[in-house]
Amino acid sequence: MELQIIQKKIYEIRGQKVMIDFDLAELYETETKYLKRAVKQNINRFPDDFMFDLTKSEWESLRCNFSTSKRGGTRYRPFAFTEQGVAMLSSVLKSKKAVEVNISIMRAFVFVRQYALSHKDLTDKLKKLESKYNRKFKDVFEAINYLLNKDKLETEQQQRKRIGFKRNND
């Protein structure tokens, strides 16, 4: 299974990377209702940090990410599974396909986590550089503004209407 396909199905909700039940069902090549039924029959294996119901606003927000919905209307809000919840699914769904898919999903979660960590490091470094150079360039910007304003003031002085005594040179 391609990691890119799985990565596109990983969302961030409540500050956690999660996968939604209908995406997991699609990957496992089963129907969502069978996946949910297996989870409900083993609900004690899925504490809140493994799986949670999406709130109405979370579901509405998430639905905006789908350009076209093949699912049609859903009667129930979906479950969101954290990385640990997806791992627990392999003990609930015992098919060979479920095991293969879970291995791919775990690899995708690891890749996303590694990417996020390296991205965070880069972001921190950029912020440090920006802060350092903003201080240095602040002086340069002030000097440029002074020079621009100085030229503007000189131009305004030369173009102003003169008052006072005018001399005739004849």
PDB file of C-alpha atoms in Angstrom, residues 66-144:
ATOM      1  CA  PHE A  66     -13.744  16.589   0.854  1.00  0.00           C
ATOM      2  CA  SER A  67     -14.378  18.116  -2.563  1.00  0.00           C
ATOM      3  CA  THR A  68     -16.986  15.532  -3.527  1.00  0.00           C
ATOM      4  CA  SER A  69     -18.551  13.067  -1.182  1.00  0.00           C
ATOM      5  CA  LYS A  70     -18.920   9.506  -2.423  1.00  0.00           C
ATOM      6  CA  ARG A  71     -20.385   8.577   0.909  1.00  0.00           C
ATOM      7  CA  GLY A  72     -23.561  10.560   0.580  1.00  0.00           C
ATOM      8  CA  GLY A  73     -25.218  11.436   3.853  1.00  0.00           C
ATOM      9  CA  THR A  74     -24.046   9.768   7.032  1.00  0.00           C
ATOM     10  CA  ARG A  75     -26.421   9.104   9.881  1.00  0.00           C
ATOM     11  CA  TYR A  76     -23.770   9.045  12.567  1.00  0.00           C
ATOM     12  CA  ARG A  77     -20.695  11.107  13.143  1.00  0.00           C
ATOM     13  CA  PRO A  78     -17.554   9.113  12.478  1.00  0.00           C
ATOM     14  CA  PHE A  79     -14.980   7.786  14.903  1.00  0.00           C
ATOM     15  CA  ALA A  80     -11.485   9.250  14.846  1.00  0.00           C
ATOM     16  CA  PHE A  81      -8.679   6.796  15.606  1.00  0.00           C
ATOM     17  CA  THR A  82      -5.306   7.907  16.924  1.00  0.00           C
ATOM     18  CA  GLU A  83      -2.164   5.980  16.014  1.00  0.00           C
ATOM     19  CA  GLN A  84      -2.664   3.714  19.051  1.00  0.00           C
ATOM     20  CA  GLY A  85      -6.298   3.173  18.098  1.00  0.00           C
ATOM     21  CA  VAL A  86      -5.338   2.122  14.588  1.00  0.00           C
ATOM     22  CA  ALA A  87      -2.802  -0.298  16.070  1.00  0.00           C
ATOM     23  CA  MET A  88      -5.541  -1.706  18.320  1.00  0.00           C
ATOM     24  CA  LEU A  89      -7.749  -2.259  15.277  1.00  0.00           C
ATOM     25  CA  SER A  90      -5.373  -4.981  14.125  1.00  0.00           C
ATOM     26  CA  SER A  91      -6.314  -7.021  17.202  1.00  0.00           C
ATOM     27  CA  VAL A  92     -10.022  -6.490  16.535  1.00  0.00           C
ATOM     28  CA  LEU A  93      -9.991  -6.984  12.761  1.00  0.00           C
ATOM     29  CA  LYS A  94      -8.241 -10.280  12.280  1.00  0.00           C
ATOM     30  CA  SER A  95      -8.110 -10.581   8.491  1.00  0.00           C
ATOM     31  CA  LYS A  96      -4.822 -10.846   6.607  1.00  0.00           C
ATOM     32  CA  LYS A  97      -5.701  -7.612   4.773  1.00  0.00           C
ATOM     33  CA  ALA A  98      -6.176  -5.789   8.109  1.00  0.00           C
ATOM     34  CA  VAL A  99      -2.687  -6.818   9.251  1.00  0.00           C
ATOM     35  CA  GLU A 100      -1.080  -5.704   5.956  1.00  0.00           C
ATOM     36  CA  VAL A 101      -2.921  -2.392   5.980  1.00  0.00           C
ATOM     37  CA  ASN A 102      -2.061  -1.757   9.639  1.00  0.00           C
ATOM     38  CA  ILE A 103       1.634  -2.192   8.909  1.00  0.00           C
ATOM     39  CA  SER A 104       1.380   0.385   6.126  1.00  0.00           C
ATOM     40  CA  ILE A 105      -0.621   2.757   8.315  1.00  0.00           C
ATOM     41  CA  MET A 106       1.916   2.530  11.151  1.00  0.00           C
ATOM     42  CA  ARG A 107       4.677   3.375   8.667  1.00  0.00           C
ATOM     43  CA  ALA A 108       2.670   6.373   7.446  1.00  0.00           C
ATOM     44  CA  PHE A 109       2.143   7.653  11.005  1.00  0.00           C
ATOM     45  CA  VAL A 110       5.885   7.327  11.696  1.00  0.00           C
ATOM     46  CA  PHE A 111       6.707   9.198   8.481  1.00  0.00           C
ATOM     47  CA  VAL A 112       4.258  11.993   9.316  1.00  0.00           C
ATOM     48  CA  ARG A 113       5.700  12.300  12.835  1.00  0.00           C
ATOM     49  CA  GLN A 114       9.280  12.434  11.522  1.00  0.00           C
ATOM     50  CA  TYR A 115       8.303  15.023   8.916  1.00  0.00           C
ATOM     51  CA  ALA A 116       6.558  17.138  11.538  1.00  0.00           C
ATOM     52  CA  LEU A 117       9.615  17.035  13.795  1.00  0.00           C
ATOM     53  CA  SER A 118      12.009  18.028  11.010  1.00  0.00           C
ATOM     54  CA  HIS A 119       9.568  20.707   9.870  1.00  0.00           C
ATOM     55  CA  LYS A 120       9.395  22.081  13.422  1.00  0.00           C
ATOM     56  CA  ASP A 121      13.187  22.265  13.580  1.00  0.00           C
ATOM     57  CA  LEU A 122      13.288  24.185  10.305  1.00  0.00           C
ATOM     58  CA  THR A 123      10.555  26.542  11.466  1.00  0.00           C
ATOM     59  CA  ASP A 124      12.427  27.239  14.706  1.00  0.00           C
ATOM     60  CA  LYS A 125      15.655  27.920  12.800  1.00  0.00           C
ATOM     61  CA  LEU A 126      13.870  30.286  10.395  1.00  0.00           C
ATOM     62  CA  LYS A 127      12.328  32.192  13.290  1.00  0.00           C
ATOM     63  CA  LYS A 128      15.738  32.591  14.930  1.00  0.00           C
ATOM     64  CA  LEU A 129      17.268  33.845  11.681  1.00  0.00           C
ATOM     65  CA  GLU A 130      14.349  36.179  11.076  1.00  0.00           C
ATOM     66  CA  SER A 131      14.646  37.616  14.571  1.00  0.00           C
ATOM     67  CA  LYS A 132      18.412  38.055  14.246  1.00  0.00           C
ATOM     68  CA  TYR A 133      18.292  39.706  10.836  1.00  0.00           C
ATOM     69  CA  ASN A 134      15.198  41.783  11.557  1.00  0.00           C
ATOM     70  CA  ARG A 135      17.191  43.550  14.264  1.00  0.00           C
ATOM     71  CA  LYS A 136      20.088  44.156  11.885  1.00  0.00           C
ATOM     72  CA  PHE A 137      17.895  45.197   8.983  1.00  0.00           C
ATOM     73  CA  LYS A 138      15.849  47.504  11.169  1.00  0.00           C
ATOM     74  CA  ASP A 139      18.798  49.904  11.225  1.00  0.00           C
ATOM     75  CA  VAL A 140      19.211  49.590   7.455  1.00  0.00           C
ATOM     76  CA  PHE A 141      15.489  50.269   6.897  1.00  0.00           C
ATOM     77  CA  GLU A 142      15.633  53.314   9.148  1.00  0.00           C
ATOM     78  CA  ALA A 143      18.648  54.657   7.209  1.00  0.00           C
ATOM     79  CA  ILE A 144      16.907  54.072   3.870  1.00  0.00           C
TER      80      ILE A 144
END
